[in-house]
Amino acid sequence: MSARDRLTDTLYGLGWGTVKKLPEPVAVRLGRTIADLAWKRRGKGVQRLEHNYARVVPGASPERLAELSRAGMRSYLRYWMESFRLPAWSAERIRNGFDPKDVHHLTDGLTAGNGVVLALPHLANWDLAGAWVTTALETPFTTVAERLKPETLYDRFVAYREGLGMEVLPHSGGTAFGTLARRLRDGGLVCLVSDRDLSASGVEVEFFGETARMPAGPALLAQQTGALLLPVTLWYDDSPVLQGRVHPPIEVPVSGTRAQKTSVMTQALADAFATGIADHPEDWHMLQRLWLKDLDPAKGPLA
């Protein structure tokens, strides 16, 4: 393990080991302080965040984009502070920490017994939303995690999410899709963060007026298993409670090839994500390249 990897693993270990012990007001202040320091440094992540926000809020002035990126970093650090503390939260705190709207789409789908796929963008705190599902609805689910470096950091994330009641599969390795399909055929729940393709073989969609690529998995799983596909968007308000909405189901088209159906369904997911992101851009934690134009090193100025 390199020195950088050891440092990364140590810092995350300190987060889970120390932050969860802090009084909540202290953790909130600490997160905001770290966010503001990172924002002032104007590193590549902050610049990329502003570059992405410029598409979400077309015509925004540099001053407006700076305001958004500062709010975005505060939202991002709120996610981390909450996530570090989640293992220490009581069941009551988790149940009261999330207020989803139209959750009947999810509960009705689970009752039907054909399985449900929840697809989310990187908005607000998807881990807290997941902990609410396992706690308030008493429904376990399966998800997929990106392989991280060092391996010990990936193991920390898996242990953390499994401790919240989630079954976690590695994104790489080629076996995740089959396991997800089996869980759905058994009437289970699958939750996938789905606004950024990690395979470079996703589906091209129009997203805020330009072409991006999003994973085909949610649409393919719904087609192959008969599971319900539900977009979910999340956001923060001025309260300590995470807000969210379960959107109406995305139907499988009655005609077309599998690829055509997947394209239509993934575009519908992208449209639902765009609605939530446009309403709460500061809660979209996309500090990476997303649009195809930016993925071309000759056209994208930032990492």
PDB file of C-alpha atoms in Angstrom:
ATOM      1  CA  MET A   1       0.000   0.000   0.000  1.00  0.00           C
ATOM      2  CA  SER A   2       1.353   3.413  -0.931  1.00  0.00           C
ATOM      3  CA  ALA A   3       1.831   6.204   1.591  1.00  0.00           C
ATOM      4  CA  ARG A   4      -1.058   8.097   0.002  1.00  0.00           C
ATOM      5  CA  ASP A   5      -3.359   5.079   0.280  1.00  0.00           C
ATOM      6  CA  ARG A   6      -2.378   4.573   3.920  1.00  0.00           C
ATOM      7  CA  LEU A   7      -3.136   8.235   4.638  1.00  0.00           C
ATOM      8  CA  THR A   8      -6.522   8.002   2.892  1.00  0.00           C
ATOM      9  CA  ASP A   9      -7.470   4.893   4.834  1.00  0.00           C
ATOM     10  CA  THR A  10      -6.308   6.448   8.110  1.00  0.00           C
ATOM     11  CA  LEU A  11      -8.337   9.624   7.553  1.00  0.00           C
ATOM     12  CA  TYR A  12     -11.521   7.698   6.806  1.00  0.00           C
ATOM     13  CA  GLY A  13     -10.857   5.480   9.804  1.00  0.00           C
ATOM     14  CA  LEU A  14     -10.567   8.572  11.990  1.00  0.00           C
ATOM     15  CA  GLY A  15     -13.822   9.832  10.560  1.00  0.00           C
ATOM     16  CA  TRP A  16     -15.783   6.726  11.448  1.00  0.00           C
ATOM     17  CA  GLY A  17     -13.989   6.309  14.745  1.00  0.00           C
ATOM     18  CA  THR A  18     -14.047   9.913  15.966  1.00  0.00           C
ATOM     19  CA  VAL A  19     -16.783  11.926  14.278  1.00  0.00           C
ATOM     20  CA  LYS A  20     -19.528   9.519  15.345  1.00  0.00           C
ATOM     21  CA  LYS A  21     -18.627  10.240  18.963  1.00  0.00           C
ATOM     22  CA  LEU A  22     -18.961  13.998  18.645  1.00  0.00           C
ATOM     23  CA  PRO A  23     -22.098  15.838  19.781  1.00  0.00           C
ATOM     24  CA  GLU A  24     -24.221  16.517  16.719  1.00  0.00           C
ATOM     25  CA  PRO A  25     -23.844  20.345  16.788  1.00  0.00           C
ATOM     26  CA  VAL A  26     -20.061  19.943  16.945  1.00  0.00           C
ATOM     27  CA  ALA A  27     -20.083  17.532  13.989  1.00  0.00           C
ATOM     28  CA  VAL A  28     -22.251  19.947  11.996  1.00  0.00           C
ATOM     29  CA  ARG A  29     -19.859  22.840  12.644  1.00  0.00           C
ATOM     30  CA  LEU A  30     -16.842  20.688  11.839  1.00  0.00           C
ATOM     31  CA  GLY A  31     -18.354  19.616   8.524  1.00  0.00           C
ATOM     32  CA  ARG A  32     -19.136  23.190   7.558  1.00  0.00           C
ATOM     33  CA  THR A  33     -15.627  24.358   8.493  1.00  0.00           C
ATOM     34  CA  ILE A  34     -13.988  21.631   6.399  1.00  0.00           C
ATOM     35  CA  ALA A  35     -16.329  22.400   3.493  1.00  0.00           C
ATOM     36  CA  ASP A  36     -15.510  26.099   3.543  1.00  0.00           C
ATOM     37  CA  LEU A  37     -11.779  25.433   3.691  1.00  0.00           C
ATOM     38  CA  ALA A  38     -11.987  23.054   0.735  1.00  0.00           C
ATOM     39  CA  TRP A  39     -14.088  25.576  -1.184  1.00  0.00           C
ATOM     40  CA  LYS A  40     -11.602  28.374  -0.569  1.00  0.00           C
ATOM     41  CA  ARG A  41      -8.732  26.225  -1.855  1.00  0.00           C
ATOM     42  CA  ARG A  42     -10.450  26.018  -5.269  1.00  0.00           C
ATOM     43  CA  GLY A  43      -9.124  22.541  -5.995  1.00  0.00           C
ATOM     44  CA  LYS A  44     -10.074  20.494  -9.040  1.00  0.00           C
ATOM     45  CA  GLY A  45     -13.104  18.997  -7.295  1.00  0.00           C
ATOM     46  CA  VAL A  46     -14.597  22.416  -6.548  1.00  0.00           C
ATOM     47  CA  GLN A  47     -13.839  23.626 -10.062  1.00  0.00           C
ATOM     48  CA  ARG A  48     -15.451  20.533 -11.533  1.00  0.00           C
ATOM     49  CA  LEU A  49     -18.496  21.025  -9.305  1.00  0.00           C
ATOM     50  CA  GLU A  50     -18.920  24.576 -10.649  1.00  0.00           C
ATOM     51  CA  HIS A  51     -18.369  23.361 -14.196  1.00  0.00           C
ATOM     52  CA  ASN A  52     -21.184  20.826 -13.718  1.00  0.00           C
ATOM     53  CA  TYR A  53     -23.463  23.365 -12.039  1.00  0.00           C
ATOM     54  CA  ALA A  54     -23.021  25.656 -15.057  1.00  0.00           C
ATOM     55  CA  ARG A  55     -25.006  23.113 -17.084  1.00  0.00           C
ATOM     56  CA  VAL A  56     -27.640  22.645 -14.406  1.00  0.00           C
ATOM     57  CA  VAL A  57     -28.153  26.406 -14.015  1.00  0.00           C
ATOM     58  CA  PRO A  58     -27.536  27.794 -17.509  1.00  0.00           C
ATOM     59  CA  GLY A  59     -26.711  31.463 -17.627  1.00  0.00           C
ATOM     60  CA  ALA A  60     -25.586  31.575 -14.006  1.00  0.00           C
ATOM     61  CA  SER A  61     -23.011  34.265 -13.300  1.00  0.00           C
ATOM     62  CA  PRO A  62     -19.579  33.359 -11.897  1.00  0.00           C
ATOM     63  CA  GLU A  63     -20.752  34.756  -8.555  1.00  0.00           C
ATOM     64  CA  ARG A  64     -23.848  32.531  -8.598  1.00  0.00           C
ATOM     65  CA  LEU A  65     -21.760  29.477  -9.488  1.00  0.00           C
ATOM     66  CA  ALA A  66     -19.379  30.279  -6.632  1.00  0.00           C
ATOM     67  CA  GLU A  67     -22.341  30.488  -4.234  1.00  0.00           C
ATOM     68  CA  LEU A  68     -23.636  27.174  -5.516  1.00  0.00           C
ATOM     69  CA  SER A  69     -20.273  25.441  -5.185  1.00  0.00           C
ATOM     70  CA  ARG A  70     -19.889  26.690  -1.616  1.00  0.00           C
ATOM     71  CA  ALA A  71     -23.368  25.403  -0.762  1.00  0.00           C
ATOM     72  CA  GLY A  72     -22.542  22.214  -2.657  1.00  0.00           C
ATOM     73  CA  MET A  73     -19.415  21.573  -0.610  1.00  0.00           C
ATOM     74  CA  ARG A  74     -21.355  22.183   2.601  1.00  0.00           C
ATOM     75  CA  SER A  75     -23.982  19.689   1.435  1.00  0.00           C
ATOM     76  CA  TYR A  76     -21.262  17.200   0.519  1.00  0.00           C
ATOM     77  CA  LEU A  77     -19.615  17.475   3.927  1.00  0.00           C
ATOM     78  CA  ARG A  78     -23.013  17.183   5.591  1.00  0.00           C
ATOM     79  CA  TYR A  79     -23.331  13.852   3.794  1.00  0.00           C
ATOM     80  CA  TRP A  80     -19.973  12.732   5.168  1.00  0.00           C
ATOM     81  CA  MET A  81     -20.616  13.911   8.723  1.00  0.00           C
ATOM     82  CA  GLU A  82     -23.982  12.124   8.755  1.00  0.00           C
ATOM     83  CA  SER A  83     -22.499   9.000   7.235  1.00  0.00           C
ATOM     84  CA  PHE A  84     -19.689   8.849   9.776  1.00  0.00           C
ATOM     85  CA  ARG A  85     -22.295   9.159  12.540  1.00  0.00           C
ATOM     86  CA  LEU A  86     -24.979   6.850  11.124  1.00  0.00           C
ATOM     87  CA  PRO A  87     -23.640   3.677  12.804  1.00  0.00           C
ATOM     88  CA  ALA A  88     -24.150   5.391  16.170  1.00  0.00           C
ATOM     89  CA  TRP A  89     -27.680   6.633  15.439  1.00  0.00           C
ATOM     90  CA  SER A  90     -30.562   4.952  17.196  1.00  0.00           C
ATOM     91  CA  ALA A  91     -33.327   3.305  15.204  1.00  0.00           C
ATOM     92  CA  GLU A  92     -35.617   6.163  16.227  1.00  0.00           C
ATOM     93  CA  ARG A  93     -33.125   8.761  15.017  1.00  0.00           C
ATOM     94  CA  ILE A  94     -32.899   7.029  11.645  1.00  0.00           C
ATOM     95  CA  ARG A  95     -36.688   6.713  11.321  1.00  0.00           C
ATOM     96  CA  ASN A  96     -37.096  10.417  12.122  1.00  0.00           C
ATOM     97  CA  GLY A  97     -34.146  11.494   9.979  1.00  0.00           C
ATOM     98  CA  PHE A  98     -35.780  11.003   6.573  1.00  0.00           C
ATOM     99  CA  ASP A  99     -39.137  12.204   5.253  1.00  0.00           C
ATOM    100  CA  PRO A 100     -39.806  10.643   1.828  1.00  0.00           C
ATOM    101  CA  LYS A 101     -42.810  11.708  -0.238  1.00  0.00           C
ATOM    102  CA  ASP A 102     -44.881   9.257  -2.296  1.00  0.00           C
ATOM    103  CA  VAL A 103     -43.246   6.265  -0.637  1.00  0.00           C
ATOM    104  CA  HIS A 104     -46.394   4.302  -1.534  1.00  0.00           C
ATOM    105  CA  HIS A 105     -44.831   3.642  -4.945  1.00  0.00           C
ATOM    106  CA  LEU A 106     -42.168   1.625  -3.129  1.00  0.00           C
ATOM    107  CA  THR A 107     -44.372  -0.127  -0.574  1.00  0.00           C
ATOM    108  CA  ASP A 108     -47.007  -1.016  -3.192  1.00  0.00           C
ATOM    109  CA  GLY A 109     -44.292  -2.421  -5.433  1.00  0.00           C
ATOM    110  CA  LEU A 110     -42.858  -4.543  -2.640  1.00  0.00           C
ATOM    111  CA  THR A 111     -46.331  -5.824  -1.758  1.00  0.00           C
ATOM    112  CA  ALA A 112     -46.868  -6.871  -5.382  1.00  0.00           C
ATOM    113  CA  GLY A 113     -43.951  -9.268  -4.938  1.00  0.00           C
ATOM    114  CA  ASN A 114     -42.196  -8.781  -8.270  1.00  0.00           C
ATOM    115  CA  GLY A 115     -39.213  -6.899  -6.880  1.00  0.00           C
ATOM    116  CA  VAL A 116     -38.335  -3.200  -6.972  1.00  0.00           C
ATOM    117  CA  VAL A 117     -35.323  -1.325  -8.336  1.00  0.00           C
ATOM    118  CA  LEU A 118     -34.722   2.086  -6.768  1.00  0.00           C
ATOM    119  CA  ALA A 119     -32.425   4.275  -8.887  1.00  0.00           C
ATOM    120  CA  LEU A 120     -30.915   7.439  -7.396  1.00  0.00           C
ATOM    121  CA  PRO A 121     -28.490  10.179  -8.442  1.00  0.00           C
ATOM    122  CA  HIS A 122     -25.713  11.436  -6.159  1.00  0.00           C
ATOM    123  CA  LEU A 123     -28.106  13.735  -4.290  1.00  0.00           C
ATOM    124  CA  ALA A 124     -27.907  14.528  -0.560  1.00  0.00           C
ATOM    125  CA  ASN A 125     -27.480  11.366   1.565  1.00  0.00           C
ATOM    126  CA  TRP A 126     -28.393   8.111  -0.157  1.00  0.00           C
ATOM    127  CA  ASP A 127     -26.876   6.100   2.722  1.00  0.00           C
ATOM    128  CA  LEU A 128     -29.303   7.662   5.206  1.00  0.00           C
ATOM    129  CA  ALA A 129     -32.192   6.970   2.837  1.00  0.00           C
ATOM    130  CA  GLY A 130     -31.045   3.365   2.644  1.00  0.00           C
ATOM    131  CA  ALA A 131     -30.766   3.073   6.420  1.00  0.00           C
ATOM    132  CA  TRP A 132     -34.326   4.427   6.666  1.00  0.00           C
ATOM    133  CA  VAL A 133     -35.545   1.689   4.316  1.00  0.00           C
ATOM    134  CA  THR A 134     -33.914  -1.067   6.374  1.00  0.00           C
ATOM    135  CA  THR A 135     -35.082   0.484   9.658  1.00  0.00           C
ATOM    136  CA  ALA A 136     -38.461   2.164   9.118  1.00  0.00           C
ATOM    137  CA  LEU A 137     -39.704  -0.258   6.454  1.00  0.00           C
ATOM    138  CA  GLU A 138     -37.759  -3.218   7.897  1.00  0.00           C
ATOM    139  CA  THR A 139     -36.793  -4.112   4.330  1.00  0.00           C
ATOM    140  CA  PRO A 140     -33.266  -5.266   3.525  1.00  0.00           C
ATOM    141  CA  PHE A 141     -31.894  -4.543   0.089  1.00  0.00           C
ATOM    142  CA  THR A 142     -28.946  -5.208  -2.182  1.00  0.00           C
ATOM    143  CA  THR A 143     -26.694  -2.565  -3.657  1.00  0.00           C
ATOM    144  CA  VAL A 144     -23.421  -2.274  -5.553  1.00  0.00           C
ATOM    145  CA  ALA A 145     -20.293  -0.421  -4.441  1.00  0.00           C
ATOM    146  CA  GLU A 146     -17.470   0.893  -6.583  1.00  0.00           C
ATOM    147  CA  ARG A 147     -14.123  -0.726  -5.877  1.00  0.00           C
ATOM    148  CA  LEU A 148     -12.021   1.835  -4.025  1.00  0.00           C
ATOM    149  CA  LYS A 149      -8.304   2.119  -3.394  1.00  0.00           C
ATOM    150  CA  PRO A 150      -6.846   1.113  -1.083  1.00  0.00           C
ATOM    151  CA  GLU A 151      -8.691  -2.188  -0.672  1.00  0.00           C
ATOM    152  CA  THR A 152      -8.918  -1.554   3.072  1.00  0.00           C
ATOM    153  CA  LEU A 153     -10.994   1.569   2.360  1.00  0.00           C
ATOM    154  CA  TYR A 154     -13.382  -0.447   0.197  1.00  0.00           C
ATOM    155  CA  ASP A 155     -13.652  -2.971   3.037  1.00  0.00           C
ATOM    156  CA  ARG A 156     -14.527  -0.130   5.424  1.00  0.00           C
ATOM    157  CA  PHE A 157     -17.347   1.021   3.148  1.00  0.00           C
ATOM    158  CA  VAL A 158     -18.712  -2.491   2.764  1.00  0.00           C
ATOM    159  CA  ALA A 159     -18.648  -3.080   6.517  1.00  0.00           C
ATOM    160  CA  TYR A 160     -20.281   0.288   7.136  1.00  0.00           C
ATOM    161  CA  ARG A 161     -23.140  -0.337   4.713  1.00  0.00           C
ATOM    162  CA  GLU A 162     -23.622  -3.932   5.789  1.00  0.00           C
ATOM    163  CA  GLY A 163     -23.872  -2.618   9.344  1.00  0.00           C
ATOM    164  CA  LEU A 164     -26.827  -0.514   8.174  1.00  0.00           C
ATOM    165  CA  GLY A 165     -28.613  -3.605   6.849  1.00  0.00           C
ATOM    166  CA  MET A 166     -27.516  -3.546   3.205  1.00  0.00           C
ATOM    167  CA  GLU A 167     -26.119  -6.393   1.134  1.00  0.00           C
ATOM    168  CA  VAL A 168     -23.177  -4.916  -0.801  1.00  0.00           C
ATOM    169  CA  LEU A 169     -21.787  -6.372  -4.022  1.00  0.00           C
ATOM    170  CA  PRO A 170     -18.597  -5.196  -5.760  1.00  0.00           C
ATOM    171  CA  HIS A 171     -19.162  -3.283  -8.995  1.00  0.00           C
ATOM    172  CA  SER A 172     -16.326  -5.120 -10.712  1.00  0.00           C
ATOM    173  CA  GLY A 173     -16.101  -8.855 -11.248  1.00  0.00           C
ATOM    174  CA  GLY A 174     -19.077  -9.446 -13.525  1.00  0.00           C
ATOM    175  CA  THR A 175     -21.264 -11.348 -11.048  1.00  0.00           C
ATOM    176  CA  ALA A 176     -23.236  -8.460  -9.546  1.00  0.00           C
ATOM    177  CA  PHE A 177     -25.929  -8.335 -12.249  1.00  0.00           C
ATOM    178  CA  GLY A 178     -26.840 -11.998 -11.843  1.00  0.00           C
ATOM    179  CA  THR A 179     -27.095 -11.673  -8.062  1.00  0.00           C
ATOM    180  CA  LEU A 180     -29.227  -8.539  -8.353  1.00  0.00           C
ATOM    181  CA  ALA A 181     -31.544 -10.306 -10.789  1.00  0.00           C
ATOM    182  CA  ARG A 182     -31.967 -13.242  -8.396  1.00  0.00           C
ATOM    183  CA  ARG A 183     -32.821 -10.911  -5.518  1.00  0.00           C
ATOM    184  CA  LEU A 184     -35.474  -9.212  -7.657  1.00  0.00           C
ATOM    185  CA  ARG A 185     -36.990 -12.492  -8.865  1.00  0.00           C
ATOM    186  CA  ASP A 186     -37.354 -13.414  -5.206  1.00  0.00           C
ATOM    187  CA  GLY A 187     -39.386 -10.224  -4.702  1.00  0.00           C
ATOM    188  CA  GLY A 188     -36.535  -8.279  -3.132  1.00  0.00           C
ATOM    189  CA  LEU A 189     -35.324  -4.694  -3.291  1.00  0.00           C
ATOM    190  CA  VAL A 190     -32.298  -3.377  -5.175  1.00  0.00           C
ATOM    191  CA  CYS A 191     -30.982   0.190  -4.760  1.00  0.00           C
ATOM    192  CA  LEU A 192     -28.512   1.650  -7.262  1.00  0.00           C
ATOM    193  CA  VAL A 193     -26.856   5.068  -7.540  1.00  0.00           C
ATOM    194  CA  SER A 194     -27.272   5.516 -11.275  1.00  0.00           C
ATOM    195  CA  ASP A 195     -26.331   8.946 -12.593  1.00  0.00           C
ATOM    196  CA  ARG A 196     -22.714   8.141 -13.507  1.00  0.00           C
ATOM    197  CA  ASP A 197     -21.593   5.256 -15.677  1.00  0.00           C
ATOM    198  CA  LEU A 198     -18.525   3.475 -14.323  1.00  0.00           C
ATOM    199  CA  SER A 199     -18.253   0.930 -17.123  1.00  0.00           C
ATOM    200  CA  ALA A 200     -17.841   3.216 -20.173  1.00  0.00           C
ATOM    201  CA  SER A 201     -20.514   1.024 -21.811  1.00  0.00           C
ATOM    202  CA  GLY A 202     -23.616   2.762 -20.516  1.00  0.00           C
ATOM    203  CA  VAL A 203     -26.524   4.379 -22.318  1.00  0.00           C
ATOM    204  CA  GLU A 204     -26.243   7.798 -23.889  1.00  0.00           C
ATOM    205  CA  VAL A 205     -28.910  10.211 -22.618  1.00  0.00           C
ATOM    206  CA  GLU A 206     -29.702  13.876 -22.988  1.00  0.00           C
ATOM    207  CA  PHE A 207     -29.031  15.481 -19.639  1.00  0.00           C
ATOM    208  CA  PHE A 208     -29.425  19.232 -19.170  1.00  0.00           C
ATOM    209  CA  GLY A 209     -29.166  19.730 -22.909  1.00  0.00           C
ATOM    210  CA  GLU A 210     -26.011  17.715 -23.559  1.00  0.00           C
ATOM    211  CA  THR A 211     -25.094  14.070 -23.954  1.00  0.00           C
ATOM    212  CA  ALA A 212     -24.054  12.047 -20.920  1.00  0.00           C
ATOM    213  CA  ARG A 213     -23.772   8.321 -20.303  1.00  0.00           C
ATOM    214  CA  MET A 214     -25.688   6.528 -17.545  1.00  0.00           C
ATOM    215  CA  PRO A 215     -25.713   2.882 -16.469  1.00  0.00           C
ATOM    216  CA  ALA A 216     -27.962   0.444 -18.323  1.00  0.00           C
ATOM    217  CA  GLY A 217     -28.316  -1.798 -15.266  1.00  0.00           C
ATOM    218  CA  PRO A 218     -31.557  -0.456 -13.736  1.00  0.00           C
ATOM    219  CA  ALA A 219     -33.468  -0.660 -17.024  1.00  0.00           C
ATOM    220  CA  LEU A 220     -32.047  -4.081 -17.920  1.00  0.00           C
ATOM    221  CA  LEU A 221     -32.898  -5.483 -14.483  1.00  0.00           C
ATOM    222  CA  ALA A 222     -36.482  -4.238 -14.770  1.00  0.00           C
ATOM    223  CA  GLN A 223     -36.839  -5.779 -18.225  1.00  0.00           C
ATOM    224  CA  GLN A 224     -35.332  -9.146 -17.360  1.00  0.00           C
ATOM    225  CA  THR A 225     -37.032  -9.676 -14.009  1.00  0.00           C
ATOM    226  CA  GLY A 226     -40.339  -7.807 -14.237  1.00  0.00           C
ATOM    227  CA  ALA A 227     -39.341  -5.646 -11.267  1.00  0.00           C
ATOM    228  CA  LEU A 228     -40.699  -2.146 -10.814  1.00  0.00           C
ATOM    229  CA  LEU A 229     -38.228   0.631 -11.663  1.00  0.00           C
ATOM    230  CA  LEU A 230     -38.591   3.719  -9.461  1.00  0.00           C
ATOM    231  CA  PRO A 231     -36.474   6.883  -9.617  1.00  0.00           C
ATOM    232  CA  VAL A 232     -35.763   8.546  -6.273  1.00  0.00           C
ATOM    233  CA  THR A 233     -34.491  12.066  -5.646  1.00  0.00           C
ATOM    234  CA  LEU A 234     -33.238  13.474  -2.346  1.00  0.00           C
ATOM    235  CA  TRP A 235     -32.501  16.911  -0.947  1.00  0.00           C
ATOM    236  CA  TYR A 236     -31.720  18.829   2.194  1.00  0.00           C
ATOM    237  CA  ASP A 237     -33.727  21.726   3.579  1.00  0.00           C
ATOM    238  CA  ASP A 238     -32.981  23.906   6.599  1.00  0.00           C
ATOM    239  CA  SER A 239     -34.001  21.161   9.030  1.00  0.00           C
ATOM    240  CA  PRO A 240     -31.923  18.181  10.237  1.00  0.00           C
ATOM    241  CA  VAL A 241     -34.297  15.894   8.317  1.00  0.00           C
ATOM    242  CA  LEU A 242     -33.382  14.547   4.870  1.00  0.00           C
ATOM    243  CA  GLN A 243     -36.129  15.043   2.303  1.00  0.00           C
ATOM    244  CA  GLY A 244     -36.936  12.792  -0.647  1.00  0.00           C
ATOM    245  CA  ARG A 245     -39.413  11.734  -3.274  1.00  0.00           C
ATOM    246  CA  VAL A 246     -40.174   8.375  -4.862  1.00  0.00           C
ATOM    247  CA  HIS A 247     -41.171   9.090  -8.453  1.00  0.00           C
ATOM    248  CA  PRO A 248     -43.802   7.114 -10.403  1.00  0.00           C
ATOM    249  CA  PRO A 249     -42.663   3.852 -12.037  1.00  0.00           C
ATOM    250  CA  ILE A 250     -40.823   3.849 -15.331  1.00  0.00           C
ATOM    251  CA  GLU A 251     -42.655   1.427 -17.568  1.00  0.00           C
ATOM    252  CA  VAL A 252     -40.993  -1.023 -19.939  1.00  0.00           C
ATOM    253  CA  PRO A 253     -41.904  -0.008 -23.524  1.00  0.00           C
ATOM    254  CA  VAL A 254     -44.259  -2.464 -25.214  1.00  0.00           C
ATOM    255  CA  SER A 255     -42.212  -2.589 -28.420  1.00  0.00           C
ATOM    256  CA  GLY A 256     -38.639  -2.273 -29.592  1.00  0.00           C
ATOM    257  CA  THR A 257     -35.432  -4.207 -29.167  1.00  0.00           C
ATOM    258  CA  ARG A 258     -33.865  -4.657 -25.745  1.00  0.00           C
ATOM    259  CA  ALA A 259     -31.376  -1.903 -26.540  1.00  0.00           C
ATOM    260  CA  GLN A 260     -34.155   0.442 -27.671  1.00  0.00           C
ATOM    261  CA  LYS A 261     -36.203  -0.244 -24.545  1.00  0.00           C
ATOM    262  CA  THR A 262     -33.148   0.278 -22.355  1.00  0.00           C
ATOM    263  CA  SER A 263     -32.442   3.605 -24.054  1.00  0.00           C
ATOM    264  CA  VAL A 264     -35.997   4.864 -23.531  1.00  0.00           C
ATOM    265  CA  MET A 265     -36.075   3.784 -19.879  1.00  0.00           C
ATOM    266  CA  THR A 266     -32.654   5.206 -19.064  1.00  0.00           C
ATOM    267  CA  GLN A 267     -33.636   8.525 -20.640  1.00  0.00           C
ATOM    268  CA  ALA A 268     -36.741   8.553 -18.429  1.00  0.00           C
ATOM    269  CA  LEU A 269     -34.496   7.982 -15.408  1.00  0.00           C
ATOM    270  CA  ALA A 270     -32.233  10.835 -16.499  1.00  0.00           C
ATOM    271  CA  ASP A 271     -35.258  13.120 -16.857  1.00  0.00           C
ATOM    272  CA  ALA A 272     -36.437  12.281 -13.330  1.00  0.00           C
ATOM    273  CA  PHE A 273     -32.934  12.853 -11.964  1.00  0.00           C
ATOM    274  CA  ALA A 274     -32.721  16.183 -13.790  1.00  0.00           C
ATOM    275  CA  THR A 275     -35.955  17.338 -12.156  1.00  0.00           C
ATOM    276  CA  GLY A 276     -34.588  16.694  -8.681  1.00  0.00           C
ATOM    277  CA  ILE A 277     -31.153  18.131  -9.444  1.00  0.00           C
ATOM    278  CA  ALA A 278     -32.579  21.298 -11.008  1.00  0.00           C
ATOM    279  CA  ASP A 279     -34.706  21.882  -7.912  1.00  0.00           C
ATOM    280  CA  HIS A 280     -31.769  21.348  -5.528  1.00  0.00           C
ATOM    281  CA  PRO A 281     -28.512  21.718  -7.485  1.00  0.00           C
ATOM    282  CA  GLU A 282     -26.430  22.364  -4.374  1.00  0.00           C
ATOM    283  CA  ASP A 283     -27.235  18.846  -3.119  1.00  0.00           C
ATOM    284  CA  TRP A 284     -25.888  17.131  -6.239  1.00  0.00           C
ATOM    285  CA  HIS A 285     -22.462  15.850  -5.245  1.00  0.00           C
ATOM    286  CA  MET A 286     -20.950  15.419  -8.691  1.00  0.00           C
ATOM    287  CA  LEU A 287     -17.303  16.372  -8.369  1.00  0.00           C
ATOM    288  CA  GLN A 288     -16.302  14.255 -11.380  1.00  0.00           C
ATOM    289  CA  ARG A 289     -16.627  14.490 -15.137  1.00  0.00           C
ATOM    290  CA  LEU A 290     -20.022  13.345 -16.396  1.00  0.00           C
ATOM    291  CA  TRP A 291     -20.867  14.729 -19.844  1.00  0.00           C
ATOM    292  CA  LEU A 292     -19.243  13.112 -22.859  1.00  0.00           C
ATOM    293  CA  LYS A 293     -17.783  16.434 -23.960  1.00  0.00           C
ATOM    294  CA  ASP A 294     -15.896  16.609 -20.665  1.00  0.00           C
ATOM    295  CA  LEU A 295     -14.744  13.000 -20.829  1.00  0.00           C
ATOM    296  CA  ASP A 296     -12.782  13.881 -23.966  1.00  0.00           C
ATOM    297  CA  PRO A 297      -9.451  15.203 -22.591  1.00  0.00           C
ATOM    298  CA  ALA A 298      -9.148  17.441 -25.640  1.00  0.00           C
ATOM    299  CA  LYS A 299     -12.414  19.199 -24.763  1.00  0.00           C
ATOM    300  CA  GLY A 300     -12.633  19.033 -20.971  1.00  0.00           C
ATOM    301  CA  PRO A 301     -10.347  21.378 -19.035  1.00  0.00           C
ATOM    302  CA  LEU A 302     -10.676  19.747 -15.627  1.00  0.00           C
ATOM    303  CA  ALA A 303     -10.016  16.341 -14.085  1.00  0.00           C
TER     304      ALA A 303
END
